[in-house]
Short mmCIF file of C-alpha atoms and ligand atoms in Angstrom, two decimals:
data_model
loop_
_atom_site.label_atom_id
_atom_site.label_comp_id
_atom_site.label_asym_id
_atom_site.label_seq_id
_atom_site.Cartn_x
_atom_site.Cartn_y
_atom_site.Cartn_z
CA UNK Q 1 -39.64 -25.01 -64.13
CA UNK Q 2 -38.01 -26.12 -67.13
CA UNK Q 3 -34.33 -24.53 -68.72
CA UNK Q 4 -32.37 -25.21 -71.72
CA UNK Q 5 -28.28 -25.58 -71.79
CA UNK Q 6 -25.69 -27.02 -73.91
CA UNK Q 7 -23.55 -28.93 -70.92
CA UNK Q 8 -25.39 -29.77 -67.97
CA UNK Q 9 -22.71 -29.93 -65.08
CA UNK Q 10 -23.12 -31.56 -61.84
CA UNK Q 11 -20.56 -30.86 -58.83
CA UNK Q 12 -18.82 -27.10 -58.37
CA UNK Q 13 -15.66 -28.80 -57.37
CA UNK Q 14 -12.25 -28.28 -59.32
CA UNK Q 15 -13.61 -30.53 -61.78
CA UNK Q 16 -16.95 -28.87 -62.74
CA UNK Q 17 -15.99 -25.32 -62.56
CA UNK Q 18 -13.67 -25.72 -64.79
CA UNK Q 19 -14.92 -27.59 -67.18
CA UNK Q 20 -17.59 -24.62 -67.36
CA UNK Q 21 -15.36 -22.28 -67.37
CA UNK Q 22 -13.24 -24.03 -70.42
CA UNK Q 23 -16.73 -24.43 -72.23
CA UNK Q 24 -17.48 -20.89 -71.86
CA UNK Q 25 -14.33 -19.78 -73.42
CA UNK Q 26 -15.31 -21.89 -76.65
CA UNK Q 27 -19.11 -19.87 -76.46
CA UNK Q 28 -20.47 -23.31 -74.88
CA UNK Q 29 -23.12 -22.74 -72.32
CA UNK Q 30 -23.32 -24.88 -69.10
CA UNK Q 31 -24.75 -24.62 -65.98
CA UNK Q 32 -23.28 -26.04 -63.02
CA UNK Q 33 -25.23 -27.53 -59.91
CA UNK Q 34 -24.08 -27.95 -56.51
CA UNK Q 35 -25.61 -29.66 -53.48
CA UNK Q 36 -22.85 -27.43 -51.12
CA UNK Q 37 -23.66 -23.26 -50.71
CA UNK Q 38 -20.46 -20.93 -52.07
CA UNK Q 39 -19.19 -20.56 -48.62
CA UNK Q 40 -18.79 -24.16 -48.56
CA UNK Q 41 -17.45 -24.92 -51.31
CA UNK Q 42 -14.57 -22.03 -50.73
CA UNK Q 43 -14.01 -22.97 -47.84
CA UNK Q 44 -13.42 -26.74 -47.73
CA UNK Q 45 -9.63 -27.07 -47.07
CA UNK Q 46 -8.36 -30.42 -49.53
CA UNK Q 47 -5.42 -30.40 -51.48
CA UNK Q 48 -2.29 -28.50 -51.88
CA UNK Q 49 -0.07 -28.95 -54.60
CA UNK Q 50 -0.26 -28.14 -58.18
CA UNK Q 51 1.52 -30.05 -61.13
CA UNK Q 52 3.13 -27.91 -63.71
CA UNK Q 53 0.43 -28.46 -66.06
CA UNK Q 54 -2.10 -27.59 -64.14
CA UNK Q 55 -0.69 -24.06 -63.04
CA UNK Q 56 -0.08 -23.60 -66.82
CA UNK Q 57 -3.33 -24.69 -67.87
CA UNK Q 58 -4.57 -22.52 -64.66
CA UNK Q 59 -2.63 -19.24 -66.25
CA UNK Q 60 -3.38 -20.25 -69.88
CA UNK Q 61 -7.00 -19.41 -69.47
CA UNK Q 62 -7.02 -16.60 -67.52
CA UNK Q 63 -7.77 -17.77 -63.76
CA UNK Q 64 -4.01 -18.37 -62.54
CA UNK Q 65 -3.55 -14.59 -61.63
CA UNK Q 66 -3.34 -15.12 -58.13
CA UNK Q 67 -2.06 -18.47 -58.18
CA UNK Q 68 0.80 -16.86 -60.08
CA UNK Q 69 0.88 -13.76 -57.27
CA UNK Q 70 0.40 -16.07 -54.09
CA UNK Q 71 1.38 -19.66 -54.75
CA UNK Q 72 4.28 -20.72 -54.17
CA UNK Q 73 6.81 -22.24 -56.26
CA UNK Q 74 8.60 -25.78 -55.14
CA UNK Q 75 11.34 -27.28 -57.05
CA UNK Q 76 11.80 -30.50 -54.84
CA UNK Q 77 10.50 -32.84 -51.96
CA UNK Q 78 12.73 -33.83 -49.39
CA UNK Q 79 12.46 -37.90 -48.49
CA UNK Q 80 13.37 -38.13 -44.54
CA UNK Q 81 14.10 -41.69 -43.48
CA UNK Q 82 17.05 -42.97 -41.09
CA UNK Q 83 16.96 -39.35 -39.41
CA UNK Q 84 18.45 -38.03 -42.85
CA UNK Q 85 16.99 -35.43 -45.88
CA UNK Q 86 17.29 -36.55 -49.51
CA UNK Q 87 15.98 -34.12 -51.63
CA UNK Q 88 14.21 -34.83 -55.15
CA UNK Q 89 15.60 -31.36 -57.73
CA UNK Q 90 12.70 -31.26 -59.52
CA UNK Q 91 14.11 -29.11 -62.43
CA UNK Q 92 17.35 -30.77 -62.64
CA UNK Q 93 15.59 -33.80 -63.07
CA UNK Q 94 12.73 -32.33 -65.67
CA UNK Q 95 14.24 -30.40 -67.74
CA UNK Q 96 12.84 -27.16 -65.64
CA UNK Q 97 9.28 -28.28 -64.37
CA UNK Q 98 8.37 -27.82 -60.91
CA UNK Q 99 4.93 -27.65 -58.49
CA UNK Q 100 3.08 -24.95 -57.03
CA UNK Q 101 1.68 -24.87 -53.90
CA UNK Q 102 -1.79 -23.01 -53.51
CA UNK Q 103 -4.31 -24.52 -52.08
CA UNK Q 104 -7.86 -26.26 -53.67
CA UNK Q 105 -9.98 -23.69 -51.78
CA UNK Q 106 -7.78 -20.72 -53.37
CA UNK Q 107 -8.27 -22.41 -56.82
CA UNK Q 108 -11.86 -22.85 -56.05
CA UNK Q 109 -12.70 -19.02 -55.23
CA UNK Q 110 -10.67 -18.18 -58.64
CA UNK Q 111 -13.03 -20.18 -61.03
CA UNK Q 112 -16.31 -19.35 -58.83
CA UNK Q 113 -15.40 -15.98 -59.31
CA UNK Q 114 -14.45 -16.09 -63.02
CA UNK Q 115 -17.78 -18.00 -63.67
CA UNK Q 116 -19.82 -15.21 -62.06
CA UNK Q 117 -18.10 -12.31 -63.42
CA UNK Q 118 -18.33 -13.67 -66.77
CA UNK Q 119 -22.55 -13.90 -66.04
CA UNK Q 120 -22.53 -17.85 -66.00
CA UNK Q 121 -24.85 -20.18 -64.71
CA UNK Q 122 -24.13 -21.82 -61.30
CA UNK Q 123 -26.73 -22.64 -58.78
CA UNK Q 124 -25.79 -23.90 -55.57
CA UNK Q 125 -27.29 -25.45 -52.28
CA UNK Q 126 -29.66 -27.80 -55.28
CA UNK Q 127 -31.12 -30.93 -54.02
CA UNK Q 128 -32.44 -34.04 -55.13
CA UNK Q 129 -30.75 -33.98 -58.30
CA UNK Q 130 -31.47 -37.08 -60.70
CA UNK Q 131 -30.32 -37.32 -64.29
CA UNK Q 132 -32.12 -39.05 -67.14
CA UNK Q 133 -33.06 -39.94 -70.92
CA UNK Q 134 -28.37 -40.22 -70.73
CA UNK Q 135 -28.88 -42.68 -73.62
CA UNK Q 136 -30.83 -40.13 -75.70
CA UNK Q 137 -29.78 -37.38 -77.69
CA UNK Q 138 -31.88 -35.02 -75.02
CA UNK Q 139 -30.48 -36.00 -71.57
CA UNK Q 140 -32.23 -34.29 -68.74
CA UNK Q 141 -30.98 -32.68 -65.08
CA UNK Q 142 -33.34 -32.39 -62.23
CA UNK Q 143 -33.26 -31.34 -59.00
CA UNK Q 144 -34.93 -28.95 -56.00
CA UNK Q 145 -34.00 -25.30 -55.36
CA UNK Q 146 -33.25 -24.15 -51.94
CA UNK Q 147 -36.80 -22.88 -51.60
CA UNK Q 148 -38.24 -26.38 -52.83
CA UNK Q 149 -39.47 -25.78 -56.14
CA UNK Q 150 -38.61 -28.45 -58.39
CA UNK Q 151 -36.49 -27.67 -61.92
CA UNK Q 152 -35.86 -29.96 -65.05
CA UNK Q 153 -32.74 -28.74 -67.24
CA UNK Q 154 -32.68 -30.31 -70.49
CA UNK Q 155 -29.03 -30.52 -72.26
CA UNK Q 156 -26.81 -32.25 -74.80
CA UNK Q 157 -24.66 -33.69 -72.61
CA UNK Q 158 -24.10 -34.12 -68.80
CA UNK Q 159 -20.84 -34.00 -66.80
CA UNK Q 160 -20.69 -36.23 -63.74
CA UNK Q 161 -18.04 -33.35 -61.60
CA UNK Q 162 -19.66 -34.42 -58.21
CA UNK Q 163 -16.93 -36.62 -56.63
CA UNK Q 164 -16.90 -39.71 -54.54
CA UNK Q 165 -20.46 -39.02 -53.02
CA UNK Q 166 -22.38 -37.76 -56.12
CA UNK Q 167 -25.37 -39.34 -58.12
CA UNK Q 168 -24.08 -39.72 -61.07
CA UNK Q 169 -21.79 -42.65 -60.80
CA UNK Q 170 -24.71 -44.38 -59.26
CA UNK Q 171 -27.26 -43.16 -61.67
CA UNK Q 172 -25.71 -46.07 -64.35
CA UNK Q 173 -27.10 -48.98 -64.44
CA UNK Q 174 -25.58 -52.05 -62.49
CA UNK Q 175 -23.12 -53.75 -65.02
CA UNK Q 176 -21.96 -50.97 -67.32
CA UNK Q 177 -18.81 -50.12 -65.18
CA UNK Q 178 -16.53 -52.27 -63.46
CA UNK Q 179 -14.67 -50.82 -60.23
CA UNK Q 180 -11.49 -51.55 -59.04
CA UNK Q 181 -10.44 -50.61 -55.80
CA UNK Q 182 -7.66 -51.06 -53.15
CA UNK Q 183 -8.64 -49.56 -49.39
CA UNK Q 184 -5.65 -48.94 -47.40
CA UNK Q 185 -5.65 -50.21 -43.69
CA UNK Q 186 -4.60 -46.63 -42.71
CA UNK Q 187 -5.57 -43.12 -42.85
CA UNK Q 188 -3.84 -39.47 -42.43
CA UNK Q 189 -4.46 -37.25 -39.64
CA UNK Q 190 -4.39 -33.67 -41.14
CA UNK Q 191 -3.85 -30.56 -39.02
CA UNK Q 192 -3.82 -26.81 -40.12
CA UNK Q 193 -1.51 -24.85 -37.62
CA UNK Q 194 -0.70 -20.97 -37.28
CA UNK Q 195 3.09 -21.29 -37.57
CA UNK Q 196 5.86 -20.20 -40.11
CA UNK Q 197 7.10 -22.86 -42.17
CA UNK Q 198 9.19 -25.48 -40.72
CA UNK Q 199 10.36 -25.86 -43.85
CA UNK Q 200 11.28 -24.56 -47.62
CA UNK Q 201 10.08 -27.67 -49.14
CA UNK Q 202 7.75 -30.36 -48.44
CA UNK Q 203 9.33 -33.38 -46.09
CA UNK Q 204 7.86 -37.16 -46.63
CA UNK Q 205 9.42 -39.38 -43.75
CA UNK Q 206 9.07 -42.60 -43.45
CA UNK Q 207 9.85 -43.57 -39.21
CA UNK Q 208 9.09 -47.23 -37.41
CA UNK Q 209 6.33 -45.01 -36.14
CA UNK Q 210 4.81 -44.38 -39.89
CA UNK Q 211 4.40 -41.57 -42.44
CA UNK Q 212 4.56 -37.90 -41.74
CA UNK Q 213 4.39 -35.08 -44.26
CA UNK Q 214 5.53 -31.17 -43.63
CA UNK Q 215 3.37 -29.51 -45.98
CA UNK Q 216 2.85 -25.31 -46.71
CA UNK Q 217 -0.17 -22.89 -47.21
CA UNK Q 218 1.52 -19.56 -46.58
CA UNK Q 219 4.11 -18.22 -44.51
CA UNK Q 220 2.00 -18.29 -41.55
CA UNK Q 221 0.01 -21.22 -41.39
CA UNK Q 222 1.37 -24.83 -42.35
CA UNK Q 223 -0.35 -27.94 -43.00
CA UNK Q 224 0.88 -31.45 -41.99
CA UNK Q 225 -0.26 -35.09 -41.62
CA UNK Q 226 0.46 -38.54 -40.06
CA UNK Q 227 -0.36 -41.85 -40.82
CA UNK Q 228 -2.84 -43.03 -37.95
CA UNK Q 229 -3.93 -47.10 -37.79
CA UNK Q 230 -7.35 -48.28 -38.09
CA UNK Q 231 -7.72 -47.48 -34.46
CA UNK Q 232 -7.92 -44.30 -35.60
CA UNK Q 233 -10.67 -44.67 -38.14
CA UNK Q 234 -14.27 -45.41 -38.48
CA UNK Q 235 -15.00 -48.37 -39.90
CA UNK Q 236 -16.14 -47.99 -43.21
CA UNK Q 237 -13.62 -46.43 -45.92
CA UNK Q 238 -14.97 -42.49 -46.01
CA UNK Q 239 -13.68 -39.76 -47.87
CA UNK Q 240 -13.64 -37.40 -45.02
CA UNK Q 241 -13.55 -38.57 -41.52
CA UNK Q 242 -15.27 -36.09 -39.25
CA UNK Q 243 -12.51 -36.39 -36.47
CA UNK Q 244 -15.20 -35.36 -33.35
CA UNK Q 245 -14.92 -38.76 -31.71
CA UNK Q 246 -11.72 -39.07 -32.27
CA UNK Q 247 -10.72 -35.58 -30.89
CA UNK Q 248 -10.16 -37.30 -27.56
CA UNK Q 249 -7.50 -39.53 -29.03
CA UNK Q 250 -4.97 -36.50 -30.40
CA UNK Q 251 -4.86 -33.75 -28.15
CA UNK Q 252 -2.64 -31.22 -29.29
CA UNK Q 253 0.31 -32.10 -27.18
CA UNK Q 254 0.08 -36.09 -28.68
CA UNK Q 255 -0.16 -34.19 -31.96
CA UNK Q 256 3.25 -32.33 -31.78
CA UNK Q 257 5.09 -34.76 -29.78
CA UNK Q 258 4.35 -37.84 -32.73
CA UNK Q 259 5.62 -35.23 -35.18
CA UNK Q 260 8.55 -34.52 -33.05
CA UNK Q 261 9.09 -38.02 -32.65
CA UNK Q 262 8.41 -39.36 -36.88
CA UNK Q 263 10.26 -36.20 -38.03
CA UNK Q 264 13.33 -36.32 -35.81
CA UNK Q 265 16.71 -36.14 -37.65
CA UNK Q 266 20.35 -36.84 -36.37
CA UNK Q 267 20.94 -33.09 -36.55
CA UNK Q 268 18.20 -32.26 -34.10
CA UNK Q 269 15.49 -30.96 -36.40
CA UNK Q 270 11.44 -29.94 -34.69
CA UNK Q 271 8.74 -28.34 -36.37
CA UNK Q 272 7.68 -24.91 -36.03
CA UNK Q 273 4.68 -25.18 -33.35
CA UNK Q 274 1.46 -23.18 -33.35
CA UNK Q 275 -2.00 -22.82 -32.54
CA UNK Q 276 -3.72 -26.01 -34.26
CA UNK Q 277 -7.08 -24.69 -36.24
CA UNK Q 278 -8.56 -27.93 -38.29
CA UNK Q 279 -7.89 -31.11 -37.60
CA UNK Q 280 -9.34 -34.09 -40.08
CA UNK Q 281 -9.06 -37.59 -40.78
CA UNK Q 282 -8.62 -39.13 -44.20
CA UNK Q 283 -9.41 -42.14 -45.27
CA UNK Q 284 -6.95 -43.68 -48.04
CA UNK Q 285 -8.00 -45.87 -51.13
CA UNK Q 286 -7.57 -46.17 -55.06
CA UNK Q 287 -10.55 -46.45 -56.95
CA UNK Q 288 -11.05 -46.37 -60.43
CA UNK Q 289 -13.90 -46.89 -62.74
CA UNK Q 290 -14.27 -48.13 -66.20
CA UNK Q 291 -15.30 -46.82 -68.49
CA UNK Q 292 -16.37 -43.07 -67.44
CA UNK Q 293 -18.79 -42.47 -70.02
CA UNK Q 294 -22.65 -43.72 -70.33
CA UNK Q 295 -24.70 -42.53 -73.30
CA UNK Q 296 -24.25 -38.78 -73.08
CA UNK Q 297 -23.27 -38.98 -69.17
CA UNK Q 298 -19.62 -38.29 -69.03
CA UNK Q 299 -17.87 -38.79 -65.54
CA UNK Q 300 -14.40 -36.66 -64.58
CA UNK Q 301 -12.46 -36.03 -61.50
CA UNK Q 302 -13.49 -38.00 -58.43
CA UNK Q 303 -16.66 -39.45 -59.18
CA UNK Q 304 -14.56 -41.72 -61.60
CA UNK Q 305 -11.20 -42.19 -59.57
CA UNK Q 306 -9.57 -41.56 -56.54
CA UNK Q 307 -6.22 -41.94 -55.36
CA UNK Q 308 -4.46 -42.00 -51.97
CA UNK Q 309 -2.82 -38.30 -51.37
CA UNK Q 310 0.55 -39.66 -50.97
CA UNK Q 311 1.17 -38.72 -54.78
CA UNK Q 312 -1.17 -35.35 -54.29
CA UNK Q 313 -2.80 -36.27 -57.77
CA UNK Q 314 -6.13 -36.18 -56.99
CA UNK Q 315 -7.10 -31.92 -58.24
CA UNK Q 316 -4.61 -32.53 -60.76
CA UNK Q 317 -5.82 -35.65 -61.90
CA UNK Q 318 -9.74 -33.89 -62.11
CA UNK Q 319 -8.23 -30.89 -64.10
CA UNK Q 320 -6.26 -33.33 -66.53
CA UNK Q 321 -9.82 -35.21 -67.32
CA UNK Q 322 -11.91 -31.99 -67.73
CA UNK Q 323 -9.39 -30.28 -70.03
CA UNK Q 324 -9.46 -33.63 -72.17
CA UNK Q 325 -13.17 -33.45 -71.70
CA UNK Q 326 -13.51 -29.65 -72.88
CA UNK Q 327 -11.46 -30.06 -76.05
CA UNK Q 328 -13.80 -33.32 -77.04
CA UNK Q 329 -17.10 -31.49 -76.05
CA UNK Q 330 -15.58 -28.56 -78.07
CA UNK Q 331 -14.46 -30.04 -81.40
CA UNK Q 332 -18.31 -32.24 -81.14
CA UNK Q 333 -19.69 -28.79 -81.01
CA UNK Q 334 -17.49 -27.34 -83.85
CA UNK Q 335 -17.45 -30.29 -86.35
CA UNK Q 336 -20.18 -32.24 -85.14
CA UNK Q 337 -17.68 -35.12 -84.88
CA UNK Q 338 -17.67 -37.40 -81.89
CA UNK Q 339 -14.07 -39.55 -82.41
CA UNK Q 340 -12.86 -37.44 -79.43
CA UNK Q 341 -15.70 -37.53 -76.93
CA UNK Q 342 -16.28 -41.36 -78.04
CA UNK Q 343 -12.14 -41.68 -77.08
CA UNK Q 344 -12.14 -39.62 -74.00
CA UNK Q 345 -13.01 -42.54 -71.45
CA UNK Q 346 -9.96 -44.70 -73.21
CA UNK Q 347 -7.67 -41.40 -73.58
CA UNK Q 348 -8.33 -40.58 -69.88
CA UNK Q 349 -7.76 -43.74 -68.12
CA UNK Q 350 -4.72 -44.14 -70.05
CA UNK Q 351 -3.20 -41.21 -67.91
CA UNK Q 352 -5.04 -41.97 -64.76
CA UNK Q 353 -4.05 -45.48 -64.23
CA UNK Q 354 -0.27 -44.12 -64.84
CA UNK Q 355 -1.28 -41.71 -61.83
CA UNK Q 356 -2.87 -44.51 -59.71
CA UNK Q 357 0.55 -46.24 -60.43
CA UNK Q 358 2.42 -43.37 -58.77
CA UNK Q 359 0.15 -43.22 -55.84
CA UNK Q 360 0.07 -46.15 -55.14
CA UNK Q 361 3.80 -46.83 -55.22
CA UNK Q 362 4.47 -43.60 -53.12
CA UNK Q 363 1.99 -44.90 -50.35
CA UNK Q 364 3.54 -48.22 -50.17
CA UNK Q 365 7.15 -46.81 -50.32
CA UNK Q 366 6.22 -44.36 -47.01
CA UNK Q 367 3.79 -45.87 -44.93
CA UNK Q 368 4.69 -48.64 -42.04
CA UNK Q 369 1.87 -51.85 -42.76
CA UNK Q 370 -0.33 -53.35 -40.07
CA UNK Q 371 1.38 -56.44 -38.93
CA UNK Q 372 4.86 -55.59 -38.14
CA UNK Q 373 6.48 -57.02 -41.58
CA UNK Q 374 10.48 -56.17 -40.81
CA UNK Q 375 10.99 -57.69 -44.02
CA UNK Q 376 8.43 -55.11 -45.66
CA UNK Q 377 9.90 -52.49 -43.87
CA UNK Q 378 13.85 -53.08 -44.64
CA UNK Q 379 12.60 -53.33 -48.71
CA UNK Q 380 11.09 -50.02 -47.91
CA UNK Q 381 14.00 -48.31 -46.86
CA UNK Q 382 16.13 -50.22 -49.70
CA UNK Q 383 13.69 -48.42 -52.12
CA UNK Q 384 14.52 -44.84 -50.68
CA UNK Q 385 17.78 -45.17 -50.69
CA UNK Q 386 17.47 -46.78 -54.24
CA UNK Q 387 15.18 -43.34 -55.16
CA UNK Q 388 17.27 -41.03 -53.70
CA UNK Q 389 20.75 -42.31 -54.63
CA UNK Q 390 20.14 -43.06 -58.48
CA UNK Q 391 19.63 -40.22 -60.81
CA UNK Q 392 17.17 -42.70 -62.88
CA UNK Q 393 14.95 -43.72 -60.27
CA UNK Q 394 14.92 -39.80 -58.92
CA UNK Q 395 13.90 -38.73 -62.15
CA UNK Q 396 11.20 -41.39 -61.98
CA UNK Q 397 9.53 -39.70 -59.02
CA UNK Q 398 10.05 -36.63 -60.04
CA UNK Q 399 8.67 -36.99 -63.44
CA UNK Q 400 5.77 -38.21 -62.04
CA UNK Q 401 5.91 -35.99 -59.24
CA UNK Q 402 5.48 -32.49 -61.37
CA UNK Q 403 3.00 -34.55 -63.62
CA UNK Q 404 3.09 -36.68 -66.44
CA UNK Q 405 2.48 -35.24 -70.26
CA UNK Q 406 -1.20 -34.93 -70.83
CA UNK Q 407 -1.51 -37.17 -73.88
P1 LIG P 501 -14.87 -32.58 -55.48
O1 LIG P 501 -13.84 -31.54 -55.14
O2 LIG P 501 -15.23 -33.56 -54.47
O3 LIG P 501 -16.16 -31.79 -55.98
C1 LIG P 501 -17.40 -32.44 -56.18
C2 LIG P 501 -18.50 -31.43 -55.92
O4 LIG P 501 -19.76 -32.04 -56.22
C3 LIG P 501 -20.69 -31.69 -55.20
N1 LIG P 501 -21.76 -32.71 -55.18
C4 LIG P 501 -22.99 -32.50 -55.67
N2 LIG P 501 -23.56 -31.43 -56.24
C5 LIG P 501 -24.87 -31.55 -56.61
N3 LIG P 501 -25.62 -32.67 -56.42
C6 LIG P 501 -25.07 -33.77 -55.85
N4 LIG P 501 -25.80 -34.87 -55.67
C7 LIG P 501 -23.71 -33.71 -55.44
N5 LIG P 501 -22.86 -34.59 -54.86
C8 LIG P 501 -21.71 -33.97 -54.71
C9 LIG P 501 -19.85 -31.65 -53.94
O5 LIG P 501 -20.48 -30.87 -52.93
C10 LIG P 501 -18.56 -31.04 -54.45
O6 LIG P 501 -18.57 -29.62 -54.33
O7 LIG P 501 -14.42 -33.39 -56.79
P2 LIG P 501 -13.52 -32.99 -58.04
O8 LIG P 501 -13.99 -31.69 -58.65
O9 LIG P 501 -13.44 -34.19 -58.88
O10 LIG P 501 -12.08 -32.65 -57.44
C11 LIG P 501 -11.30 -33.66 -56.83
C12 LIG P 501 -10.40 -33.07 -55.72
O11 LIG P 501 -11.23 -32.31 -54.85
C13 LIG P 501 -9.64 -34.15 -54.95
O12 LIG P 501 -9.16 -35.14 -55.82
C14 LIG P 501 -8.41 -33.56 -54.19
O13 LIG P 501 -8.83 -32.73 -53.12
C15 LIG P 501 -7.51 -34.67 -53.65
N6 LIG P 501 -6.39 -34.19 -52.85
C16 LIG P 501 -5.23 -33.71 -53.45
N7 LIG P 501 -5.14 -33.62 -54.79
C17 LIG P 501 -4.03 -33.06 -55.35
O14 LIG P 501 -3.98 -33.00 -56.61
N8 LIG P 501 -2.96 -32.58 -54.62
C18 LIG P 501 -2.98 -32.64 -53.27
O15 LIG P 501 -2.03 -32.16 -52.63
C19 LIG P 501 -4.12 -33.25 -52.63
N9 LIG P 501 -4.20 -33.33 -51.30
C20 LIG P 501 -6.47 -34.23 -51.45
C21 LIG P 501 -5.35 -33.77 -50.70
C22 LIG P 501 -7.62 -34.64 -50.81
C23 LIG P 501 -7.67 -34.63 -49.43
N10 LIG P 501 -8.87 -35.05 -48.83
C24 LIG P 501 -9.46 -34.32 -47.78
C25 LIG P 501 -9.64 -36.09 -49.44
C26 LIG P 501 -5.38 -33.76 -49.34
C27 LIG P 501 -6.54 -34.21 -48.70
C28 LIG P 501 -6.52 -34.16 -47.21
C1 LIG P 502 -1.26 -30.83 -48.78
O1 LIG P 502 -0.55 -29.82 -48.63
O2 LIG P 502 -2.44 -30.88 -48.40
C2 LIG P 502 -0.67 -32.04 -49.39
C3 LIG P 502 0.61 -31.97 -49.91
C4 LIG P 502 1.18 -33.11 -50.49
C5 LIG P 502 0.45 -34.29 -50.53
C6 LIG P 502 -0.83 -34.35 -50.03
C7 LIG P 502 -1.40 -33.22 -49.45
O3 LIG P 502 1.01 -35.39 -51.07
#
């Protein structure tokens, strides 16, 4: 069966559905494939915290309703190391920015159901999808319906929205992009827990043990990680670590007492306990691919880059690219001009790499390294109490923190 749109999208995550919906606001047309049915997608628990620029791009076009109702508003981080809290004052530091905190899965079911009540074009649980002809004015999308039947959509451009695992990164031909990439020899064990908060802000600690993190989803269920060794991993770098065989290793009593142990503070200081829900590993790397553009193929979000979570950049960092992507696809449409689209690769990665930057400096600054380095590990603590005792280096982090300028 053969269809006609203007943007062919591929991947319902943060990136794709909002791309489509910032299309549809110009009068663009898309539609968006996903491999994943709508309960899946809404319900796949990722990320947590929301730059400033996100939440206003969020409420700007009419989808941050909620987020404004239910997310929560956090202007600083506490850094715990030595048994002590430094906090990071966001707005001091910003002139007034802070983050929210409302999570992927709540952002999700906002722009699924924007897309749908505005009578948009999304088809989920799609497989086999291939694209083709990218280097042609008349690129082409096709894939399988749930019941089988084969579909070709043909389009003006396509958007590559289907993270680490999609096709379309792989669809280019070997020696187009180069990839750079740092794997981490550590991961995060993430648990969900039915507790209030054990805190009013989010705590990264740094202990001999290795990272911990006191994150929020509402007042009665809290989110936290550690940093678990390779032990704790499969072998191969994944995204998402199905934690099954692993279960065995972090029973919920090993669980609470390594939090009790990384988190402990001179003053006495435990989290809030409760019934532990979701448990998952994550694997931890930095990937980035140049440039994100083939022909007509345009990639955003993670299927171009990927950063540890230690900076929580990763939604914000696929919303940044798809809003640059919009306005490029836009003006094309509305002048016929292609300066923007042809920049949006070089305009893109400009930002990104600035965000991989951040990462990648939080993750070294927090996490304990295989090997034992006590060398590594005193510099570590130098560089907290550099961050946290100098006004300039605070307002480093927290500039970065709440999200850079997007251009
Ligand atoms: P997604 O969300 O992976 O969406 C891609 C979609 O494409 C679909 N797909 C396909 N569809 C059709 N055909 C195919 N062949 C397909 N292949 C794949 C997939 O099913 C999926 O629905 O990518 P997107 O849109 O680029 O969004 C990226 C973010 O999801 C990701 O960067 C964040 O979750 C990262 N992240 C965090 N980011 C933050 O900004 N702040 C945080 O606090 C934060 N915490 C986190 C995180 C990621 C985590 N994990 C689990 C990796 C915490 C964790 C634990
Ligand atoms: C989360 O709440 O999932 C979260 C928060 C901060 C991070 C990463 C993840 O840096």
């Amino acid at each position: 069966m053969n269809s006609r749109t203007q943007v062919g999208i591929v991947g319902a995550g943060p990136a794709g559905l909002l791309l489509s919906h910032l299309l549809h606001r110009a009068g663009i047309d898309s539609v968006v494939l996903e491999s994943r049915s709508r309960d899946d997608v809404e319900g796949t628990i990722r990320a947590g915290v929301l730059e400033q620029g996100t939440v206003d791009l969020l409420k700007a076009t009419g989808v941050g309703e909620r987020l404004q109702q239910e997310g929560f508003r956090h202007e600083g981080i506490y850094l715990r190391f030595d048994g002590e809290d430094h906090r990071i004052d966001f707005p001091a530091l910003t002139n007034g920015k802070a983050v929210t905190v409302y999570a992927q899965h709540e952002v999700i079911k906002d722009l699924v159901k924007a897309r749908i009540d505005s009578g948009s074009d999304i088809r989920f649980q799609v497989s086999s999808v291939t694209v083709h002809d990218v280097q042609s004015e008349q690129p082409s999308i096709r894939y399988r319906d749930e019941s089988g039947t084969s579909h070709e959509i043909s389009c003006d451009f396509v958007a590559g929205c289907d993270g680490t695992q999609g096709v379309c990164r792989p669809s280019i031909p070997a020696g187009v992009l180069t990839a750079y990439e740092k794997i981490y020899p550590f991961g995060w064990f993430g648990i969900l827990c039915e507790a209030p908060p054990s805190s009013d802000e989010l705590i990264y600690a740094l202990h001999d043990r290795g990272f911990a993190l006191v994150s929020t989803r509402s007042p009665t269920v809290q989110r936290m990680y550690c940093q678990v060794g390779p032990a704790d991993r499969v072998d191969n770098w994944s995204d998402e670590v199905d934690p099954a065989d692993r279960a065995d290793n972090w029973s919920d009593d090993r669980i609470w007492e390594e939090f009790r142990l990384r988190l402990a503070t001179a003053d006495g200081w435990v989290p809030k306990e409760g019934r532990i829900f979701h448990k998952v590993i994550v694997g931890m790397r930095s990937f980035v691919t140049e440039p994100m553009q083939f022909g007509r193929l345009f990639l955003a979000g993670d299927a171009a880059h990927v950063v540890p979570p230690t900076g929580a950049k990763g939604l914000n960092l696929a919303v940044a690219d798809v809003r640059l992507l919009g306005e490029a696809l836009i003006e094309q449409y509305r002048t016929g001009r292609n300066e923007t689209l042809d920049a949006y690769s070089a305009t893109a990665l400009k930002r990104i790499w600035k965000a991989q930057r951040f990462s990648w400096w939080m993750t070294s600054m927090l996490h304990r390294f295989p090997g034992g380095d006590a060398f590594q590990y005193r510099v570590q603590l130098a560089e907290l109490e550099y961050v946290t005792g100098s006004t300039v280096a605070a307002a480093a982090l927290a500039e970065n923190y709440v999200g850079l300028p997007f251009q």
